[in-house]
CSV table of C-alpha atoms and ligand atoms in Angstrom, one decimal:
chain,number,residue,atom,x,y,z
A,18,MET,CA,-29.5,-70.5,99.6
A,19,THR,CA,-30.8,-67.7,101.8
A,20,TRP,CA,-31.1,-64.7,99.5
A,21,TRP,CA,-34.7,-64.4,100.5
A,22,ARG,CA,-33.9,-63.8,104.2
A,23,SER,CA,-32.8,-60.2,103.6
A,24,ALA,CA,-34.1,-59.6,100.0
A,25,ALA,CA,-35.7,-56.5,98.6
A,26,ILE,CA,-38.6,-57.6,96.5
A,27,TYR,CA,-40.3,-55.4,94.0
A,28,GLN,CA,-44.0,-56.0,93.3
A,29,ILE,CA,-45.1,-55.6,89.7
A,30,TYR,CA,-48.8,-55.2,88.9
A,31,PRO,CA,-48.4,-56.2,85.2
A,32,ARG,CA,-51.5,-54.3,84.0
A,33,SER,CA,-50.0,-51.0,85.2
A,34,PHE,CA,-46.2,-51.3,85.1
A,35,ALA,CA,-45.2,-50.6,81.5
A,36,ASP,CA,-46.9,-50.9,78.2
A,37,GLY,CA,-44.7,-52.3,75.4
A,38,ASN,CA,-47.3,-52.4,72.6
A,39,ALA,CA,-49.1,-49.1,73.3
A,40,ASP,CA,-52.6,-50.5,73.9
A,41,GLY,CA,-53.0,-48.7,77.2
A,42,VAL,CA,-52.4,-52.0,79.2
A,43,GLY,CA,-49.1,-53.0,80.7
A,44,ASP,CA,-47.5,-56.1,79.4
A,45,LEU,CA,-44.4,-58.4,79.5
A,46,ALA,CA,-42.7,-56.5,76.7
A,47,GLY,CA,-43.0,-53.4,78.9
A,48,VAL,CA,-41.4,-55.2,81.8
A,49,ARG,CA,-38.6,-56.6,79.7
A,50,ALA,CA,-37.8,-53.1,78.4
A,51,ARG,CA,-37.6,-51.8,82.0
A,52,LEU,CA,-35.4,-54.5,83.5
A,53,PRO,CA,-32.4,-52.1,83.6
A,54,TYR,CA,-34.6,-49.7,85.6
A,55,LEU,CA,-35.5,-52.5,88.1
A,56,ALA,CA,-31.9,-53.7,88.4
A,57,SER,CA,-30.6,-50.2,89.0
A,58,LEU,CA,-33.1,-49.7,91.8
A,59,GLY,CA,-31.2,-52.3,93.9
A,60,VAL,CA,-33.9,-55.0,94.4
A,61,ASP,CA,-33.2,-58.7,94.3
A,62,ALA,CA,-36.5,-60.2,93.0
A,63,LEU,CA,-39.7,-59.3,91.2
A,64,TRP,CA,-43.1,-60.6,92.3
A,65,PHE,CA,-45.7,-60.5,89.6
A,66,ASN,CA,-49.3,-60.2,90.4
A,67,PRO,CA,-51.3,-62.9,88.4
A,68,TRP,CA,-50.4,-62.8,84.7
A,69,TYR,CA,-52.5,-65.8,83.6
A,70,PRO,CA,-55.6,-65.8,81.3
A,71,SER,CA,-58.4,-64.4,83.5
A,72,SER,CA,-62.0,-63.4,83.3
A,73,GLY,CA,-60.9,-59.9,84.6
A,74,ALA,CA,-63.4,-59.9,87.4
A,75,ASP,CA,-60.8,-59.3,90.1
A,76,GLY,CA,-57.6,-57.8,88.6
A,77,GLY,CA,-56.4,-61.2,87.5
A,78,TYR,CA,-57.2,-63.1,90.7
A,79,ASP,CA,-59.8,-65.1,88.8
A,80,VAL,CA,-57.6,-67.5,86.9
A,81,ILE,CA,-58.7,-69.5,83.9
A,82,ASP,CA,-55.4,-71.3,83.1
A,83,TYR,CA,-52.4,-71.4,85.5
A,84,ARG,CA,-50.1,-72.7,82.7
A,85,ASP,CA,-50.4,-69.8,80.3
A,86,ILE,CA,-50.1,-66.0,80.1
A,87,ASP,CA,-53.0,-63.7,79.4
A,88,PRO,CA,-52.7,-62.6,75.7
A,89,VAL,CA,-53.1,-59.0,76.8
A,90,TYR,CA,-49.7,-59.4,78.5
A,91,GLY,CA,-47.9,-61.6,76.0
A,92,THR,CA,-47.2,-65.3,75.6
A,93,LEU,CA,-45.8,-68.1,77.8
A,94,ALA,CA,-42.6,-68.1,75.7
A,95,GLU,CA,-42.2,-64.5,76.5
A,96,ALA,CA,-42.7,-65.1,80.2
A,97,GLU,CA,-39.9,-67.7,80.0
A,98,LYS,CA,-37.7,-65.2,78.3
A,99,LEU,CA,-38.5,-62.6,80.8
A,100,ILE,CA,-37.7,-64.9,83.7
A,101,ALA,CA,-34.3,-65.7,82.1
A,102,GLU,CA,-33.5,-62.1,81.2
A,103,ALA,CA,-34.4,-60.9,84.7
A,104,ARG,CA,-32.1,-63.5,86.2
A,105,GLU,CA,-29.2,-62.1,84.0
A,106,PHE,CA,-29.9,-58.7,85.7
A,107,GLY,CA,-29.7,-60.5,89.0
A,108,LEU,CA,-33.4,-60.4,89.6
A,109,ARG,CA,-35.3,-63.5,90.6
A,110,THR,CA,-38.9,-64.0,89.7
A,111,ILE,CA,-41.8,-64.8,92.0
A,112,VAL,CA,-45.2,-65.8,90.6
A,113,ASP,CA,-48.6,-65.5,92.2
A,114,ILE,CA,-50.6,-68.7,93.0
A,115,VAL,CA,-54.3,-68.4,94.0
A,116,PRO,CA,-55.3,-71.7,95.7
A,117,ASN,CA,-58.6,-70.5,97.2
A,118,HIS,CA,-60.5,-70.1,93.9
A,119,VAL,CA,-60.4,-70.2,90.2
A,120,SER,CA,-62.3,-68.2,87.5
A,121,HIS,CA,-65.9,-69.3,86.7
A,122,LEU,CA,-64.5,-69.7,83.2
A,123,HIS,CA,-61.9,-72.2,84.4
A,124,PRO,CA,-62.5,-75.6,82.6
A,125,TRP,CA,-63.3,-77.3,85.9
A,126,PHE,CA,-66.3,-74.9,86.5
A,127,VAL,CA,-67.3,-74.7,82.9
A,128,ASN,CA,-67.3,-78.4,82.6
A,129,GLY,CA,-69.5,-78.8,85.6
A,130,ARG,CA,-66.9,-80.6,87.8
A,131,ARG,CA,-69.1,-79.9,90.9
A,132,GLU,CA,-67.1,-82.2,93.2
A,133,LEU,CA,-64.2,-79.8,92.8
A,134,PHE,CA,-66.2,-76.8,94.2
A,135,TRP,CA,-68.6,-76.2,97.1
A,136,PHE,CA,-72.2,-76.8,95.9
A,137,ARG,CA,-75.1,-76.8,98.3
A,138,ASP,CA,-78.9,-76.7,98.3
A,139,ARG,CA,-79.0,-73.5,100.3
A,140,PRO,CA,-76.5,-70.8,101.5
A,141,ASN,CA,-75.2,-70.6,105.1
A,142,ASN,CA,-74.5,-67.4,107.0
A,143,TRP,CA,-70.9,-66.7,105.9
A,144,LYS,CA,-69.9,-63.3,104.6
A,145,SER,CA,-67.9,-62.7,101.5
A,146,GLU,CA,-64.5,-61.1,102.0
A,147,PHE,CA,-65.7,-58.4,99.6
A,148,GLY,CA,-69.1,-57.9,101.3
A,149,GLY,CA,-72.4,-59.5,100.8
A,150,SER,CA,-73.2,-63.2,100.7
A,151,PRO,CA,-70.6,-65.6,99.3
A,152,TRP,CA,-73.2,-67.8,97.6
A,153,THR,CA,-74.6,-67.6,94.1
A,154,GLN,CA,-77.5,-69.6,92.7
A,155,LEU,CA,-77.3,-71.3,89.4
A,156,PRO,CA,-80.4,-71.7,87.1
A,157,ASP,CA,-80.9,-75.3,88.4
A,158,GLY,CA,-81.4,-73.9,91.9
A,159,SER,CA,-78.1,-75.0,93.4
A,160,TRP,CA,-75.8,-72.6,95.2
A,161,TYR,CA,-72.0,-72.4,95.0
A,162,LEU,CA,-69.5,-70.8,97.4
A,163,HIS,CA,-67.2,-67.9,96.5
A,164,LEU,CA,-65.5,-66.0,99.3
A,165,PHE,CA,-64.7,-63.2,96.8
A,166,THR,CA,-66.8,-62.4,93.7
A,167,ALA,CA,-69.3,-64.7,92.0
A,168,GLU,CA,-66.7,-65.1,89.2
A,169,GLN,CA,-64.3,-66.7,91.7
A,170,PRO,CA,-65.8,-70.0,92.8
A,171,ASP,CA,-63.9,-71.5,95.8
A,172,VAL,CA,-62.3,-74.9,95.1
A,173,ASN,CA,-62.7,-77.9,97.4
A,174,TRP,CA,-59.4,-78.8,99.0
A,175,THR,CA,-60.7,-82.1,100.3
A,176,HIS,CA,-60.5,-83.4,96.7
A,177,PRO,CA,-57.2,-85.0,95.8
A,178,LEU,CA,-57.3,-83.6,92.3
A,179,VAL,CA,-57.3,-80.0,93.7
A,180,ARG,CA,-54.1,-80.9,95.7
A,181,ALA,CA,-52.4,-82.6,92.8
A,182,GLU,CA,-53.3,-79.9,90.3
A,183,HIS,CA,-51.7,-77.1,92.5
A,184,GLU,CA,-48.6,-79.2,93.2
A,185,ASP,CA,-48.2,-79.6,89.4
A,186,VAL,CA,-48.7,-75.9,88.8
A,187,LEU,CA,-45.9,-75.2,91.3
A,188,ARG,CA,-43.6,-77.5,89.4
A,189,PHE,CA,-44.7,-75.9,86.1
A,190,TRP,CA,-43.4,-72.5,87.2
A,191,PHE,CA,-40.3,-73.8,89.1
A,192,ASP,CA,-39.4,-75.7,85.9
A,193,ARG,CA,-39.6,-72.4,84.1
A,194,GLY,CA,-37.2,-70.7,86.5
A,195,ALA,CA,-39.5,-69.1,89.0
A,196,ALA,CA,-37.6,-68.7,92.3
A,197,GLY,CA,-40.7,-68.6,94.4
A,198,VAL,CA,-44.4,-68.2,94.7
A,199,ARG,CA,-46.6,-65.7,96.5
A,200,ILE,CA,-49.6,-67.6,97.9
A,201,ASP,CA,-52.8,-65.6,97.6
A,202,SER,CA,-55.4,-65.6,100.5
A,203,ALA,CA,-53.3,-68.3,102.1
A,204,VAL,CA,-55.4,-68.8,105.2
A,205,LEU,CA,-58.7,-69.4,103.3
A,206,PRO,CA,-58.5,-72.4,101.1
A,207,VAL,CA,-59.6,-75.1,103.6
A,208,LYS,CA,-63.2,-75.1,104.8
A,209,ASP,CA,-65.0,-77.1,107.5
A,210,PRO,CA,-66.5,-79.7,105.1
A,211,LEU,CA,-69.8,-79.5,106.8
A,212,LEU,CA,-70.0,-75.8,105.9
A,213,PRO,CA,-71.6,-74.9,109.2
A,214,ASP,CA,-72.9,-71.5,110.0
A,215,GLN,CA,-70.2,-69.2,111.5
A,216,VAL,CA,-70.9,-68.9,115.2
A,217,ASP,CA,-69.0,-66.6,117.6
A,218,GLY,CA,-66.8,-68.6,119.9
A,219,GLU,CA,-66.7,-71.7,117.6
A,220,PRO,CA,-63.7,-72.6,115.5
A,221,HIS,CA,-63.8,-70.5,112.3
A,222,PRO,CA,-65.3,-72.5,109.4
A,223,PHE,CA,-63.0,-71.1,106.8
A,224,VAL,CA,-60.1,-69.0,108.2
A,225,ASP,CA,-56.8,-70.4,109.4
A,226,ARG,CA,-57.9,-74.1,109.5
A,227,ASP,CA,-55.3,-76.5,110.9
A,228,GLU,CA,-55.5,-78.7,107.8
A,229,LEU,CA,-53.7,-75.9,105.8
A,230,HIS,CA,-50.4,-76.7,107.4
A,231,ASP,CA,-50.3,-80.1,105.9
A,232,ILE,CA,-50.9,-78.7,102.4
A,233,TYR,CA,-48.1,-76.2,102.8
A,234,ARG,CA,-45.7,-78.9,104.1
A,235,SER,CA,-46.1,-80.7,100.8
A,236,TRP,CA,-45.6,-77.5,98.9
A,237,ARG,CA,-42.4,-76.8,100.9
A,238,ALA,CA,-41.0,-80.2,99.9
A,239,ILE,CA,-41.6,-79.3,96.3
A,240,ALA,CA,-40.1,-75.8,96.7
A,241,GLU,CA,-37.1,-77.2,98.5
A,242,SER,CA,-36.4,-79.6,95.6
A,243,TYR,CA,-36.0,-76.6,93.3
A,244,GLY,CA,-34.4,-74.2,95.9
A,245,ALA,CA,-37.5,-72.0,95.5
A,246,ILE,CA,-39.4,-70.2,98.2
A,247,LEU,CA,-43.0,-69.8,99.4
A,248,ILE,CA,-44.4,-66.4,100.5
A,249,GLY,CA,-47.8,-66.4,102.2
A,250,GLU,CA,-50.4,-63.7,102.1
A,251,LEU,CA,-51.6,-64.3,105.7
A,252,TRP,CA,-54.0,-61.7,107.0
A,253,LEU,CA,-54.1,-63.0,110.6
A,254,PRO,CA,-54.2,-60.7,113.6
A,255,ASP,CA,-52.7,-63.3,116.0
A,256,ALA,CA,-48.9,-63.2,115.7
A,257,SER,CA,-48.5,-66.7,117.1
A,258,ARG,CA,-51.1,-68.3,114.7
A,259,PHE,CA,-49.3,-66.3,111.9
A,260,ALA,CA,-45.9,-67.7,112.9
A,261,LYS,CA,-47.2,-71.3,112.8
A,262,TYR,CA,-47.2,-71.0,109.0
A,263,LEU,CA,-43.5,-70.1,109.0
A,264,ARG,CA,-42.3,-73.2,110.8
A,265,PRO,CA,-39.2,-74.6,109.1
A,266,ASP,CA,-41.1,-77.1,107.0
A,267,GLU,CA,-43.9,-74.7,105.9
A,268,LEU,CA,-43.7,-71.3,104.3
A,269,HIS,CA,-40.4,-69.4,104.0
A,270,THR,CA,-41.9,-65.9,104.8
A,271,ALA,CA,-45.1,-64.0,104.8
A,272,PHE,CA,-46.2,-60.4,104.4
A,273,ASN,CA,-46.2,-58.3,107.5
A,274,PHE,CA,-49.5,-56.6,107.4
A,275,ASP,CA,-49.4,-55.6,111.0
A,276,PHE,CA,-46.5,-53.2,110.1
A,277,LEU,CA,-48.3,-52.1,107.0
A,278,ALA,CA,-51.5,-51.2,108.8
A,279,CYS,CA,-49.7,-49.5,111.7
A,280,PRO,CA,-50.3,-45.7,112.2
A,281,TRP,CA,-47.5,-43.3,112.0
A,282,ASP,CA,-46.8,-43.4,115.7
A,283,ALA,CA,-43.5,-44.3,117.4
A,284,ALA,CA,-45.0,-46.4,120.2
A,285,ARG,CA,-47.3,-48.4,117.9
A,286,LEU,CA,-44.5,-48.9,115.3
A,287,ARG,CA,-42.1,-50.1,118.0
A,288,ALA,CA,-44.7,-52.5,119.4
A,289,SER,CA,-45.3,-53.8,115.9
A,290,ILE,CA,-41.6,-54.3,115.2
A,291,ASP,CA,-41.1,-56.1,118.6
A,292,THR,CA,-44.1,-58.3,118.2
A,293,THR,CA,-43.0,-59.2,114.7
A,294,LEU,CA,-39.5,-60.1,115.7
A,295,ALA,CA,-40.6,-62.0,118.7
A,296,ALA,CA,-43.1,-64.1,116.7
A,297,HIS,CA,-40.6,-64.9,114.0
A,298,ALA,CA,-37.6,-65.8,116.2
A,299,PRO,CA,-38.9,-69.2,117.6
A,300,VAL,CA,-39.5,-70.5,114.0
A,301,ASP,CA,-36.3,-68.9,112.7
A,302,ALA,CA,-38.1,-67.2,109.8
A,303,PRO,CA,-37.1,-63.8,108.6
A,304,ALA,CA,-39.5,-60.9,109.2
A,305,THR,CA,-40.8,-58.9,106.2
A,306,TRP,CA,-41.5,-55.2,106.1
A,307,VAL,CA,-44.3,-54.0,103.9
A,308,LEU,CA,-45.6,-50.4,103.5
A,309,SER,CA,-48.0,-50.9,100.6
A,310,ASN,CA,-49.3,-53.2,97.9
A,311,HIS,CA,-52.0,-53.4,95.2
A,312,ASP,CA,-54.8,-53.8,97.8
A,313,VAL,CA,-54.2,-50.8,100.1
A,314,THR,CA,-54.1,-47.1,100.1
A,315,ARG,CA,-50.9,-45.5,98.7
A,316,VAL,CA,-48.6,-44.8,101.6
A,317,VAL,CA,-48.0,-41.0,100.9
A,318,THR,CA,-51.7,-40.5,101.0
A,319,ARG,CA,-52.3,-42.6,104.1
A,320,TYR,CA,-49.6,-40.9,106.1
A,321,GLY,CA,-50.9,-37.5,105.2
A,322,ARG,CA,-54.4,-38.2,106.7
A,323,ALA,CA,-55.7,-37.5,110.2
A,324,ASP,CA,-55.9,-41.3,110.6
A,325,THR,CA,-52.7,-42.8,109.3
A,326,SER,CA,-53.6,-46.4,110.0
A,327,PHE,CA,-54.9,-48.8,107.3
A,328,SER,CA,-57.9,-51.1,107.5
A,329,PHE,CA,-60.1,-52.4,104.8
A,330,GLY,CA,-63.4,-51.8,106.5
A,331,ALA,CA,-62.6,-48.1,107.1
A,332,LYS,CA,-61.8,-47.2,103.5
A,333,ARG,CA,-63.9,-44.2,102.3
A,334,ALA,CA,-63.7,-42.0,99.3
A,335,GLY,CA,-62.6,-38.4,99.4
A,336,VAL,CA,-60.7,-38.4,102.7
A,337,TRP,CA,-58.4,-35.3,102.7
A,338,SER,CA,-54.7,-35.8,102.9
A,339,ASP,CA,-51.7,-33.5,103.3
A,340,VAL,CA,-49.7,-35.3,100.6
A,341,ALA,CA,-46.6,-33.2,101.2
A,342,LEU,CA,-46.6,-34.3,104.9
A,343,GLY,CA,-47.5,-37.9,103.9
A,344,THR,CA,-44.6,-37.9,101.4
A,345,ARG,CA,-42.1,-36.7,104.1
A,346,ARG,CA,-43.3,-39.5,106.4
A,347,ALA,CA,-43.2,-42.1,103.6
A,348,ARG,CA,-39.6,-41.2,103.0
A,349,ALA,CA,-38.8,-41.7,106.7
A,350,ALA,CA,-40.8,-44.9,106.8
A,351,ALA,CA,-39.1,-46.3,103.7
A,352,LEU,CA,-35.7,-45.9,105.3
A,353,LEU,CA,-37.0,-47.4,108.6
A,354,ALA,CA,-38.4,-50.4,106.7
A,355,MET,CA,-35.3,-50.9,104.7
A,356,ALA,CA,-33.1,-50.9,107.8
A,357,LEU,CA,-34.9,-53.5,109.8
A,358,PRO,CA,-33.7,-57.1,109.8
A,359,GLY,CA,-35.5,-59.3,107.2
A,360,ALA,CA,-36.9,-58.8,103.8
A,361,VAL,CA,-38.5,-55.6,102.4
A,362,TYR,CA,-41.1,-55.2,99.8
A,363,VAL,CA,-41.5,-52.2,97.3
A,364,TYR,CA,-44.8,-52.0,95.5
A,365,GLN,CA,-44.4,-50.4,92.0
A,366,GLY,CA,-44.9,-46.6,92.2
A,367,GLU,CA,-44.0,-46.5,95.9
A,368,GLU,CA,-40.4,-45.6,94.8
A,369,LEU,CA,-42.0,-42.7,92.9
A,370,GLY,CA,-44.1,-41.5,95.8
A,371,LEU,CA,-47.3,-41.9,93.9
A,372,PRO,CA,-50.4,-40.7,95.8
A,373,GLU,CA,-53.7,-42.6,95.7
A,374,TYR,CA,-55.8,-41.4,92.8
A,375,GLU,CA,-59.5,-42.0,93.2
A,376,VAL,CA,-60.6,-42.5,89.6
A,377,PRO,CA,-63.9,-40.9,88.4
A,378,ALA,CA,-67.0,-43.1,89.2
A,379,ASP,CA,-67.4,-44.2,85.6
A,380,ALA,CA,-63.8,-45.5,85.5
A,381,ILE,CA,-64.0,-47.7,88.6
A,382,ARG,CA,-63.1,-51.3,87.9
A,383,ASP,CA,-62.6,-52.9,91.3
A,384,PRO,CA,-65.3,-55.3,92.5
A,385,MET,CA,-64.6,-54.4,96.1
A,386,HIS,CA,-66.2,-51.0,95.3
A,387,PHE,CA,-69.3,-52.6,93.8
A,388,ARG,CA,-69.7,-55.4,96.3
A,389,SER,CA,-69.6,-52.8,99.2
A,390,GLY,CA,-72.5,-51.1,97.6
A,391,GLY,CA,-70.3,-48.2,96.7
A,392,VAL,CA,-69.2,-47.5,100.3
A,393,ASP,CA,-65.6,-48.5,99.7
A,394,PRO,CA,-63.9,-46.6,96.9
A,395,GLY,CA,-62.1,-49.7,95.9
A,396,ARG,CA,-58.4,-50.4,95.1
A,397,ASP,CA,-58.1,-48.8,91.6
A,398,GLY,CA,-56.5,-45.7,93.2
A,399,CYS,CA,-53.3,-47.6,94.0
A,400,ARG,CA,-53.2,-49.4,90.6
A,401,ILE,CA,-52.9,-46.5,88.2
A,402,PRO,CA,-50.5,-47.0,85.3
A,403,LEU,CA,-47.0,-45.8,86.2
A,404,PRO,CA,-45.8,-42.4,84.9
A,405,TRP,CA,-42.5,-42.9,83.1
A,406,SER,CA,-42.0,-39.6,81.3
A,407,GLY,CA,-43.6,-36.5,79.8
A,408,ALA,CA,-45.9,-33.8,81.1
A,409,SER,CA,-49.3,-35.3,80.7
A,410,PRO,CA,-51.1,-38.7,80.5
A,411,PRO,CA,-50.1,-41.3,79.5
A,412,TYR,CA,-46.8,-40.1,80.9
A,413,GLY,CA,-44.8,-42.4,78.6
A,414,PHE,CA,-47.0,-45.4,79.5
A,415,GLY,CA,-48.0,-46.6,76.0
A,416,SER,CA,-50.9,-44.7,74.7
A,417,THR,CA,-54.1,-43.1,76.0
A,418,PRO,CA,-56.6,-44.1,77.1
A,419,THR,CA,-54.8,-46.1,79.7
A,420,TRP,CA,-56.9,-48.9,81.2
A,421,LEU,CA,-57.3,-46.8,84.3
A,422,PRO,CA,-57.1,-43.1,83.8
A,423,GLN,CA,-54.1,-41.2,85.2
A,424,PRO,CA,-54.5,-37.8,86.8
A,425,ASP,CA,-53.1,-34.5,85.6
A,426,GLY,CA,-50.3,-33.1,87.7
A,427,TRP,CA,-48.0,-36.2,87.8
A,428,GLU,CA,-45.3,-34.6,85.6
A,429,GLY,CA,-43.1,-34.2,88.6
A,430,LEU,CA,-43.5,-37.8,89.7
A,431,THR,CA,-42.4,-39.5,86.5
A,432,VAL,CA,-39.2,-41.6,86.4
A,433,GLU,CA,-37.8,-39.2,83.9
A,434,ALA,CA,-38.4,-36.2,86.2
A,435,GLN,CA,-37.0,-37.9,89.3
A,436,ASP,CA,-34.1,-39.7,87.7
A,437,GLY,CA,-31.6,-36.9,87.9
A,438,ALA,CA,-33.1,-35.1,90.9
A,439,PRO,CA,-30.9,-36.0,93.9
A,440,ASP,CA,-33.6,-35.4,96.4
A,441,SER,CA,-36.3,-37.3,94.6
A,442,MET,CA,-38.2,-40.3,96.2
A,443,LEU,CA,-36.7,-42.4,93.4
A,444,ASN,CA,-33.2,-41.6,94.4
A,445,LEU,CA,-33.9,-42.1,98.1
A,446,TYR,CA,-35.1,-45.6,97.3
A,447,ARG,CA,-32.1,-46.3,95.1
A,448,GLY,CA,-29.8,-45.0,97.8
A,449,GLY,CA,-31.5,-46.9,100.5
A,450,LEU,CA,-31.8,-50.2,98.6
A,451,HIS,CA,-28.2,-50.2,97.8
A,452,LEU,CA,-26.9,-49.2,101.2
A,453,ARG,CA,-29.1,-51.6,103.1
A,454,ARG,CA,-27.1,-54.5,101.6
A,455,ALA,CA,-24.4,-53.7,104.1
A,456,PHE,CA,-26.9,-54.2,107.0
A,457,GLY,CA,-26.8,-57.6,108.6
A,458,GLY,CA,-27.5,-59.5,111.8
A,459,GLY,CA,-30.0,-58.6,114.5
A,460,MET,CA,-31.0,-55.2,115.8
A,461,ALA,CA,-30.9,-53.6,119.3
A,462,TRP,CA,-32.9,-50.6,120.4
A,463,ARG,CA,-31.0,-47.6,121.6
A,464,ASP,CA,-32.2,-45.2,124.3
A,465,ALA,CA,-34.1,-42.4,122.6
A,466,PRO,CA,-36.5,-39.6,123.6
A,467,PRO,CA,-40.3,-40.3,123.4
A,468,GLY,CA,-41.4,-40.4,119.8
A,469,VAL,CA,-38.1,-41.5,118.5
A,470,LEU,CA,-37.2,-45.0,117.2
A,471,SER,CA,-33.5,-45.7,117.2
A,472,PHE,CA,-31.7,-49.0,116.7
A,473,ALA,CA,-28.4,-50.4,115.7
A,474,ARG,CA,-27.9,-53.4,113.4
A,475,ALA,CA,-25.2,-55.9,114.3
A,476,GLN,CA,-23.5,-55.0,111.0
A,477,GLY,CA,-23.7,-51.9,108.8
A,478,GLY,CA,-24.9,-49.1,111.0
A,479,SER,CA,-27.9,-47.6,112.8
A,480,CYS,CA,-31.2,-46.2,112.0
A,481,THR,CA,-33.0,-43.3,113.8
A,482,THR,CA,-36.6,-42.2,113.0
A,483,ASN,CA,-37.9,-39.0,114.5
A,484,LEU,CA,-41.7,-39.1,114.9
A,485,SER,CA,-41.7,-36.4,117.6
A,486,SER,CA,-42.4,-32.8,116.9
A,487,THR,CA,-38.9,-31.4,117.7
A,488,PRO,CA,-35.5,-31.9,116.0
A,489,ILE,CA,-33.3,-34.3,117.9
A,490,PRO,CA,-29.5,-35.0,118.1
A,491,LEU,CA,-28.3,-38.1,116.4
A,492,PRO,CA,-26.4,-40.9,118.1
A,493,PRO,CA,-22.6,-41.3,117.3
A,494,GLY,CA,-21.6,-42.2,113.8
A,495,GLU,CA,-21.1,-40.7,110.4
A,496,LEU,CA,-24.2,-39.9,108.3
A,497,LEU,CA,-24.9,-42.5,105.6
A,498,LEU,CA,-28.2,-41.4,104.3
A,499,SER,CA,-31.2,-39.3,105.5
A,500,SER,CA,-34.7,-38.9,104.3
A,501,VAL,CA,-34.4,-35.1,104.5
A,502,PRO,CA,-31.3,-32.9,105.1
A,503,LEU,CA,-30.2,-32.5,108.7
A,504,GLU,CA,-30.8,-29.1,110.2
A,505,ASP,CA,-27.9,-27.8,112.2
A,506,GLY,CA,-26.8,-31.3,112.7
A,507,LEU,CA,-30.2,-32.3,114.1
A,508,LEU,CA,-32.7,-34.8,112.7
A,509,PRO,CA,-36.0,-32.9,112.1
A,510,PRO,CA,-39.5,-34.3,112.7
A,511,ASP,CA,-40.8,-37.0,110.4
A,512,ALA,CA,-37.4,-38.0,109.2
A,513,THR,CA,-35.0,-41.0,109.3
A,514,ALA,CA,-31.2,-41.0,109.3
A,515,TRP,CA,-28.8,-43.9,108.9
A,516,LEU,CA,-25.4,-43.7,110.5
A,517,THR,CA,-22.2,-45.8,110.3
A,518,PRO,CA,-21.5,-48.0,113.3
A,519,ALA,CA,-20.4,-45.9,116.3
B,18,NOJ,C1,-55.8,-61.0,97.8
B,18,NOJ,C2,-55.3,-60.3,96.6
B,18,NOJ,O1,-54.1,-59.5,97.0
B,18,NOJ,C3,-56.4,-59.4,96.2
B,18,NOJ,O2,-56.0,-58.5,95.2
B,18,NOJ,C4,-57.5,-60.3,95.7
B,18,NOJ,O3,-58.6,-59.5,95.3
B,18,NOJ,C5,-57.9,-61.4,96.7
B,18,NOJ,N1,-56.8,-61.9,97.4
B,18,NOJ,C6,-58.7,-62.5,96.0
B,18,NOJ,O4,-57.9,-63.3,95.2
């Protein structure tokens, strides 16, 4: 089965999607009630950020028990129902697996199974992915490694039990109908067992280690036996190293962060698309197109800033954005991403055009903010509970207070407000996601003026995005969809149009 090669996958951050029991926190009941909404969007699968019992130190990425559901979201039985119901709506379910670390409240850590972690007498010079040292000292004087927060000890993948446990967890969810897994921090789990200091010019002691490929080969065999898929979160700048994980007996696909991080610039986007397709072709893996997720700045905010690129280290609070301009570009970018060959991801709220909302200082939850010493505003701003209806918080999301505060002024962004408005972001996403199903085969660039990206798909039509500052004529074909109305038959700046085959 190859549904995943061209799928549209909707990302659900369970805490903020929909609140079924009105406690201010999203839950499975909320998702179940919104399955018709998700099906009508035109997506093929749902990826759930971690929904397991967790110590709550890193938005659920600190897992206590992989075989259960956090009580704040519901029960395991309810998750099973949700997976089955979603399938009846034509929606497959993808769960999140976090092999690099567990919660400090996981039984392995609580019961002192030190051989399953990385304990040492003294720290080395490594840096935490969230800033600061990745070593914490216990009262007995020993130190343990955690590449993220102290509540997320890294597990030791040289131990056979770690391997066996993860393989069993995969089977556990595939047995319950999951159609795939998203693998968190997929280039980090294997360490140089000597834990040497990191030295420039030497092989990296914990990123992209060759031994990972063997682990993912055995995961692939398990996934294949269920017809399920593996999706890697691979933050790797080198496209050829990235593609190694997508060889036919390893992961099926991986998120395309190069495209996500790319500035709103025609030459840069074109280079990113070309590099992506060239890297994927030799391993025959489909590309993916990602504009946002639960870790990065909301796209309408980012595209309205002077610097439209994304990078973690550069995140600062209070950077001004022309959100109207950003929204216009995000509409154009959405149609560009949906028209490209491969799979496309939609992060909840992207289809509503939600901007980043930097929550007040006393509401900040994200450890990235605290571990950066307050320099990085953190990721809460893209994780705000969704606005469903009404004119003020909680906008139809259960009750107030919501677990993260929602801003005033989102009444025009609710699902209710956008539902019947033909020009809304929501209806653009619906239109695009449905029409893209007709696109197939490869793509070929067409000649276009500077600042314009124009390509034809082998089947379904063509896509033209105008990133220049002047309106442009369109290539031959009938208009299928455009991100803004054409002006005198011309495609205005910061806009995309889809046309039937010439
Ligand atoms: C990547 C996840 O997307 C992010 O949210 C999390 O903080 C880290 N991995 C650690 O699990």
